[in-house]
PDB file of C-alpha atoms in Angstrom:
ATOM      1  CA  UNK A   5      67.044 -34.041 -55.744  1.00 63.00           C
ATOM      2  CA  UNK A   6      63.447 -34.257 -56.671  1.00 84.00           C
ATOM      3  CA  UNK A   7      60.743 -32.232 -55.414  1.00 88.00           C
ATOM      4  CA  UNK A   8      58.604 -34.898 -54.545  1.00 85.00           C
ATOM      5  CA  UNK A   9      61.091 -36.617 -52.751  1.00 85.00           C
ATOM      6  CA  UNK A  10      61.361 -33.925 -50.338  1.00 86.00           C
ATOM      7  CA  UNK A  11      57.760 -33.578 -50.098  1.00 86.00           C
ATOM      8  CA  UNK A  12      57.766 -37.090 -48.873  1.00 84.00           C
ATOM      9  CA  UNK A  13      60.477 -36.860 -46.330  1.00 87.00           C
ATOM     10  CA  UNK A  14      58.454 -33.763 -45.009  1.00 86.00           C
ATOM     11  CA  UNK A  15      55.352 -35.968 -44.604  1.00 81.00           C
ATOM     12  CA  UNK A  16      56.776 -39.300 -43.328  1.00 81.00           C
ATOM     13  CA  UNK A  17      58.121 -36.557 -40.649  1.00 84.00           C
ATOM     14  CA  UNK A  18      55.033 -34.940 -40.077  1.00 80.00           C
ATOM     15  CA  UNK A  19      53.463 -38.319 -39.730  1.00 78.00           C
ATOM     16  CA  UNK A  20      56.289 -39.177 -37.374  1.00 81.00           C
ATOM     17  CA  UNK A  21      56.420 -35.918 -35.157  1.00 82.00           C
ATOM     18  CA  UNK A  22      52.394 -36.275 -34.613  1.00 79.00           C
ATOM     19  CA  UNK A  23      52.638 -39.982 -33.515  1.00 81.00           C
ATOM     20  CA  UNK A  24      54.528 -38.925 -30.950  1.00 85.00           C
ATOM     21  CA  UNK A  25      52.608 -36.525 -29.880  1.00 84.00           C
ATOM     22  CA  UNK A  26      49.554 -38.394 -30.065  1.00 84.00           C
ATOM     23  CA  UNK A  27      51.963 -41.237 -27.664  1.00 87.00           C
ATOM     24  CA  UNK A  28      52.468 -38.287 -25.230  1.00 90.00           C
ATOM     25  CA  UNK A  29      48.923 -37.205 -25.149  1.00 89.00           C
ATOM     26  CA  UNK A  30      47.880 -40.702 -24.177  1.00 88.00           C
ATOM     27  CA  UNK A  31      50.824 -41.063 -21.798  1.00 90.00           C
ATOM     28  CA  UNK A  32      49.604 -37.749 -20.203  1.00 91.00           C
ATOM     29  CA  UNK A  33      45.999 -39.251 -20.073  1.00 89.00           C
ATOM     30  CA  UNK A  34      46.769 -42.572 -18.360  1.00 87.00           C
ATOM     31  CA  UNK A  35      48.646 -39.918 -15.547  1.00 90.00           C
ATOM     32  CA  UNK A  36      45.763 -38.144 -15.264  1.00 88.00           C
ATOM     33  CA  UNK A  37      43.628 -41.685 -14.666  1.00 85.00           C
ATOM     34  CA  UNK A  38      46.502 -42.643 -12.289  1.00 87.00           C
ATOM     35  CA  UNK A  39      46.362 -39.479 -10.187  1.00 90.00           C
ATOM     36  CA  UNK A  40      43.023 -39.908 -10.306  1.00 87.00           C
ATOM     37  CA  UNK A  41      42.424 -42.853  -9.055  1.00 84.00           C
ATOM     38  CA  UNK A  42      45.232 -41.690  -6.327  1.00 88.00           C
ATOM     39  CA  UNK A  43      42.373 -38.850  -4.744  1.00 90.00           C
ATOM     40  CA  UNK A  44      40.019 -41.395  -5.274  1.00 87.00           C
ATOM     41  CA  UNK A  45      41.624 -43.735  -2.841  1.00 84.00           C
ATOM     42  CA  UNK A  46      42.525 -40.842  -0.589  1.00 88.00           C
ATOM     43  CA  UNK A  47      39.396 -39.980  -0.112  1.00 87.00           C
ATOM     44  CA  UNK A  48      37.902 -43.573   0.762  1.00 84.00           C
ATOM     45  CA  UNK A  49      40.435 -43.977   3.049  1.00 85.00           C
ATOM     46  CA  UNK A  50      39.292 -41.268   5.127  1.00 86.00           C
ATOM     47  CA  UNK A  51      35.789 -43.155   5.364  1.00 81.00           C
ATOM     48  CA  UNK A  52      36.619 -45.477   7.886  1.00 83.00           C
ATOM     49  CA  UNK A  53      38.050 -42.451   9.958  1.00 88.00           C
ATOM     50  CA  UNK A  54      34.586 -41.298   9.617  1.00 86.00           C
ATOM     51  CA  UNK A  55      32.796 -43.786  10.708  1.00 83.00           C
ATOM     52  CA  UNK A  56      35.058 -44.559  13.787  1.00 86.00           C
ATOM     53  CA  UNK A  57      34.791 -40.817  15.211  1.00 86.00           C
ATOM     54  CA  UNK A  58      31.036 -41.255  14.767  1.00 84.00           C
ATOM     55  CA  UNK A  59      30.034 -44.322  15.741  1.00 80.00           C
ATOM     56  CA  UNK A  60      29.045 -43.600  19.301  1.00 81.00           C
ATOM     57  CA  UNK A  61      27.184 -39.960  18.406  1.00 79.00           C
ATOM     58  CA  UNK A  62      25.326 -41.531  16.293  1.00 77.00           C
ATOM     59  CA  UNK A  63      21.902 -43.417  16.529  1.00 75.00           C
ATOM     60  CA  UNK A  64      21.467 -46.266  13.996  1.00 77.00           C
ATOM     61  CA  UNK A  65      24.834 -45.706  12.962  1.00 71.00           C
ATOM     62  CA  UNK A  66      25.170 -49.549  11.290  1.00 76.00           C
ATOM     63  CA  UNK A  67      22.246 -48.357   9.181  1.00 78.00           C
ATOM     64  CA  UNK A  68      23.384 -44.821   8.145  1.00 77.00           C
ATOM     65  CA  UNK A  69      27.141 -46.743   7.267  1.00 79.00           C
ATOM     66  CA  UNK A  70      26.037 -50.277   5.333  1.00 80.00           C
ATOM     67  CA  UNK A  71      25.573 -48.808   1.998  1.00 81.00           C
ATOM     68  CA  UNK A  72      28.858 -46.653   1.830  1.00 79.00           C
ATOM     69  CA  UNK A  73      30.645 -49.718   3.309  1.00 78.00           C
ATOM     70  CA  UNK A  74      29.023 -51.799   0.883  1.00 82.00           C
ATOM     71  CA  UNK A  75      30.286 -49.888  -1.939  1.00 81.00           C
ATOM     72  CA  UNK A  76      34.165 -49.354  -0.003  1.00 80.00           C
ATOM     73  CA  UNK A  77      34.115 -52.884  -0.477  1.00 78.00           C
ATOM     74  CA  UNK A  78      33.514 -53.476  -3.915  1.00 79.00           C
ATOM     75  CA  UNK A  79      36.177 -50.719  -4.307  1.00 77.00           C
ATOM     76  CA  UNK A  80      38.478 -52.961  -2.641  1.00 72.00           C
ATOM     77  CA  UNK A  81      37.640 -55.934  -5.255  1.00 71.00           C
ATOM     78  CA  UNK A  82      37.446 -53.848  -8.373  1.00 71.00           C
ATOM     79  CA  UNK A  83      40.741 -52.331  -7.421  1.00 68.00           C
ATOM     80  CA  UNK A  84      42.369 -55.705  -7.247  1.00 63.00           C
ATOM     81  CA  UNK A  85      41.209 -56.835 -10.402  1.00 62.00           C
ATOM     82  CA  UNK A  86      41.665 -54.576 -13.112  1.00 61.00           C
ATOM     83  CA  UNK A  87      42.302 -51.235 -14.239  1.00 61.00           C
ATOM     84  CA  UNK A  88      38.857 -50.062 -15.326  1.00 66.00           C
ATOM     85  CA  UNK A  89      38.803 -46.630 -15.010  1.00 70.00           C
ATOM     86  CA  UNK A  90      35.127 -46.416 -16.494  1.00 73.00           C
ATOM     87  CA  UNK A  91      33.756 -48.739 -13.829  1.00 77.00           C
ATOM     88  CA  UNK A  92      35.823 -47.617 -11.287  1.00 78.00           C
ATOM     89  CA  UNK A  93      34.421 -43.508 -11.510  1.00 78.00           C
ATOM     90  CA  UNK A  94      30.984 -44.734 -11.792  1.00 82.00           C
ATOM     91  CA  UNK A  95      31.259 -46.477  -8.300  1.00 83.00           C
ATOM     92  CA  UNK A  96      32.928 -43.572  -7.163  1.00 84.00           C
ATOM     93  CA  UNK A  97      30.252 -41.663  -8.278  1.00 85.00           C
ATOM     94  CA  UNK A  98      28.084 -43.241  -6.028  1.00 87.00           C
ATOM     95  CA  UNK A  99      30.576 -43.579  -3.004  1.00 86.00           C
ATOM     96  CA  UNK A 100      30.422 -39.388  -3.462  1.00 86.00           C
ATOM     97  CA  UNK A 101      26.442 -39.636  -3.003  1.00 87.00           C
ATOM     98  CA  UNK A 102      26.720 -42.110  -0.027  1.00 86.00           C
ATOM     99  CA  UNK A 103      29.581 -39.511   1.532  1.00 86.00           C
ATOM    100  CA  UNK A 104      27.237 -36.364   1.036  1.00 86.00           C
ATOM    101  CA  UNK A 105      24.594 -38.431   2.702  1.00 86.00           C
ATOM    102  CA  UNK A 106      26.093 -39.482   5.872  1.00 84.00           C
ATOM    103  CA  UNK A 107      27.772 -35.707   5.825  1.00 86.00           C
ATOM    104  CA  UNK A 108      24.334 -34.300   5.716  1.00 86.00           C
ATOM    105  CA  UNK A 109      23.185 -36.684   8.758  1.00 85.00           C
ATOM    106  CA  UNK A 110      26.127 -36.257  10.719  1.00 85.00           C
ATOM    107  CA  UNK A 111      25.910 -32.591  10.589  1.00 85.00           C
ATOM    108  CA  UNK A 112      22.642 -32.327  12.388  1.00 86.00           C
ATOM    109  CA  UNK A 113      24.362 -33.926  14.578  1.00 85.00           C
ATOM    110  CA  UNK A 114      25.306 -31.242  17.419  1.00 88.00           C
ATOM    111  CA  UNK A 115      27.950 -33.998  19.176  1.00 86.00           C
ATOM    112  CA  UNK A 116      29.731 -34.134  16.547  1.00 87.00           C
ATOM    113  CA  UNK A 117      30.058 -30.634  15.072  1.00 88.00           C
ATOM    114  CA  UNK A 118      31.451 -29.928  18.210  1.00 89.00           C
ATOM    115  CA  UNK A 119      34.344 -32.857  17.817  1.00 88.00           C
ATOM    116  CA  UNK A 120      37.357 -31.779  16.364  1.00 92.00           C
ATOM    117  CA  UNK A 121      38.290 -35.252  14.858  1.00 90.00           C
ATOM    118  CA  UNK A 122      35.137 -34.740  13.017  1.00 89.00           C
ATOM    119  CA  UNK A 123      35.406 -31.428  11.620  1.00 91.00           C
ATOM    120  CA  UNK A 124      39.280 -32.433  10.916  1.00 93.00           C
ATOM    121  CA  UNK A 125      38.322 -35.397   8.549  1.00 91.00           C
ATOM    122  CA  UNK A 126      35.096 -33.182   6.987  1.00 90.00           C
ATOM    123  CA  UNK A 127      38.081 -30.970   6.025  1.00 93.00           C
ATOM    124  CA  UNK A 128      40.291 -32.871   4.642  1.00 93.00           C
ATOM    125  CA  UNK A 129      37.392 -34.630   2.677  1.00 90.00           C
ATOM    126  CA  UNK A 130      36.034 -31.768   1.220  1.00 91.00           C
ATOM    127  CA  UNK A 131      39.079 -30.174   0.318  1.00 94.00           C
ATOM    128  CA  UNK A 132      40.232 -33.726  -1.582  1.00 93.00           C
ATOM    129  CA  UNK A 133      36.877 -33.840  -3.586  1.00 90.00           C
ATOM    130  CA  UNK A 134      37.460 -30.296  -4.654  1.00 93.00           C
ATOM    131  CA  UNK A 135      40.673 -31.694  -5.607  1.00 95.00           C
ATOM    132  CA  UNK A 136      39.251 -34.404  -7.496  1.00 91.00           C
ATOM    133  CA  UNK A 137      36.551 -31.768  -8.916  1.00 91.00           C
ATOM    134  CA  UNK A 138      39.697 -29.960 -10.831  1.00 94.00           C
ATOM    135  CA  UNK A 139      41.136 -33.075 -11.887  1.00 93.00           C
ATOM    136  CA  UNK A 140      38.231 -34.425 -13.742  1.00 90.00           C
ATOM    137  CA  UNK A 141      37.765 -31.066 -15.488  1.00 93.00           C
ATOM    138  CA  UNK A 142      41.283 -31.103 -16.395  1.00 93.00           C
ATOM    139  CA  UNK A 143      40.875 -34.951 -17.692  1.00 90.00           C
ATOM    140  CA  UNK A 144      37.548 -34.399 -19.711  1.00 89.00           C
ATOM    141  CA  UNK A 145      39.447 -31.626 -21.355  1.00 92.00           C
ATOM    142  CA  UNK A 146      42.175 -33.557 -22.369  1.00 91.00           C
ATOM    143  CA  UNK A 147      40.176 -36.539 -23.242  1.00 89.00           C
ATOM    144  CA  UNK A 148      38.192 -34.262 -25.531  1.00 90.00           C
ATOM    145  CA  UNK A 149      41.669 -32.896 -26.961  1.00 89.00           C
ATOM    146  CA  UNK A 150      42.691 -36.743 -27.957  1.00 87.00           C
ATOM    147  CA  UNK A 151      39.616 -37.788 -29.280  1.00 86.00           C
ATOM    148  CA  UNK A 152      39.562 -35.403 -31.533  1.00 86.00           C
ATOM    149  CA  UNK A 153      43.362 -36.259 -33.020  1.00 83.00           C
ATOM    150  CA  UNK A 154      42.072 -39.835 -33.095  1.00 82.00           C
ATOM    151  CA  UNK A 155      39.164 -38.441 -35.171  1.00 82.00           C
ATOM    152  CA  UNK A 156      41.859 -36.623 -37.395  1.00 79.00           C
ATOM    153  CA  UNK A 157      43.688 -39.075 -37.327  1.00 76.00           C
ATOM    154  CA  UNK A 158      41.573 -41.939 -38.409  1.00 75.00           C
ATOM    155  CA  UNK A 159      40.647 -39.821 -41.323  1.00 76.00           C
ATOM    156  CA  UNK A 160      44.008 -41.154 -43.085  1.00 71.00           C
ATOM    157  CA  UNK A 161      44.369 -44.133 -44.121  1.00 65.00           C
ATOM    158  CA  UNK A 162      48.215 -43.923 -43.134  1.00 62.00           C
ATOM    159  CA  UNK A 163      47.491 -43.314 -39.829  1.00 63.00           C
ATOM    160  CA  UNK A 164      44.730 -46.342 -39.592  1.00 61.00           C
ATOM    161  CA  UNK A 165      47.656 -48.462 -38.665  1.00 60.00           C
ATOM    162  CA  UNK A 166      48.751 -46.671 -35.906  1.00 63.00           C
ATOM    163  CA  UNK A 167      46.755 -48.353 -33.398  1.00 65.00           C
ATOM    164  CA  UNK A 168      45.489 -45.326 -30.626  1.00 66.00           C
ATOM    165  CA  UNK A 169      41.627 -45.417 -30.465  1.00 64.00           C
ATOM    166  CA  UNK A 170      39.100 -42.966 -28.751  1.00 65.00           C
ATOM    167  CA  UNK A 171      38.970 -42.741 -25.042  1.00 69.00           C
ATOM    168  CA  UNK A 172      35.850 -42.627 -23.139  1.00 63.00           C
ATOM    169  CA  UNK A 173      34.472 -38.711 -21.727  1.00 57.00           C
ATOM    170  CA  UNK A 174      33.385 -39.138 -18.249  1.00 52.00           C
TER     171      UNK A 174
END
């Protein structure tokens, strides 16, 4: 046989072998959005908890609350809608400001540093937003990873048709 025809088999291969891989990579990515969004919920669902145990230690506890479950609300529509995983971080993002706020206020509260319930949900909320803290390391790393295949990638005009694009780095 030619030379040139194995030279061709070994590209189409190469070409084959790294789509794949680049499938994988994004299959890998929407897990990581998935699990994700998983601690995400987790964590907003221990809000409410919160705001039960503390609603009678508290002094203008509608006020200290309305913001965070303003935001556990739109959480609730975006959620329902679509899959955004941009828009949905970014209200995280702020859900995690509103937490640390009303954790700040409640512990200068003495009542409830001394109720169990309370310290049991701080807990388990701080050790799921470490949780999440990993995560997103893990998930810029591997975004960074795939967008720079895609970059490789888009520099052949073979690979133009295969149709991955970038992903976003949050």
């Amino acid at each position: 046989m030619n030379i040139y025809l194995y030279i061709l088999i070994a590209i189409v291969a190469l070409l084959w072998v790294a789509t794949f891989w680049i499938y994988f990579l994004y299959k890998r990515i929407d897990n990581f959005e998935h699990r994700l969004m998983l601690l995400f919920s987790k964590r907003s669902d221990i809000f409410p908890w919160i705001y039960e145990v503390s609603s009678d230690k508290l002094s203008r506890h509608k006020e200290i609350f309305a913001e965070a479950l303003s935001l556990r609300k739109q959480e609730f529509s975006l959620m329902s809608t679509n899959r955004d995983i941009d828009g949905y971080i970014e209200l995280q993002w702020n859900i995690h400001h509103e937490i640390n706020f009303i954790f700040q206020v409640c512990n200068k509260n003495q009542h409830l540093l001394k109720d169990k319930n309370f310290l049991y949900l701080r807990d388990i909320m701080i050790a799921t937003s470490s949780e999440i803290s990993i995560e997103m390391k893990k998930y810029r790393r591997i975004i960074k990873i795939y967008n720079q295949i895609i970059f490789y990638k888009n520099c052949s005009v073979v690979w133009l048709l295969i149709p991955f694009s970038k992903k976003t780095v949050l």
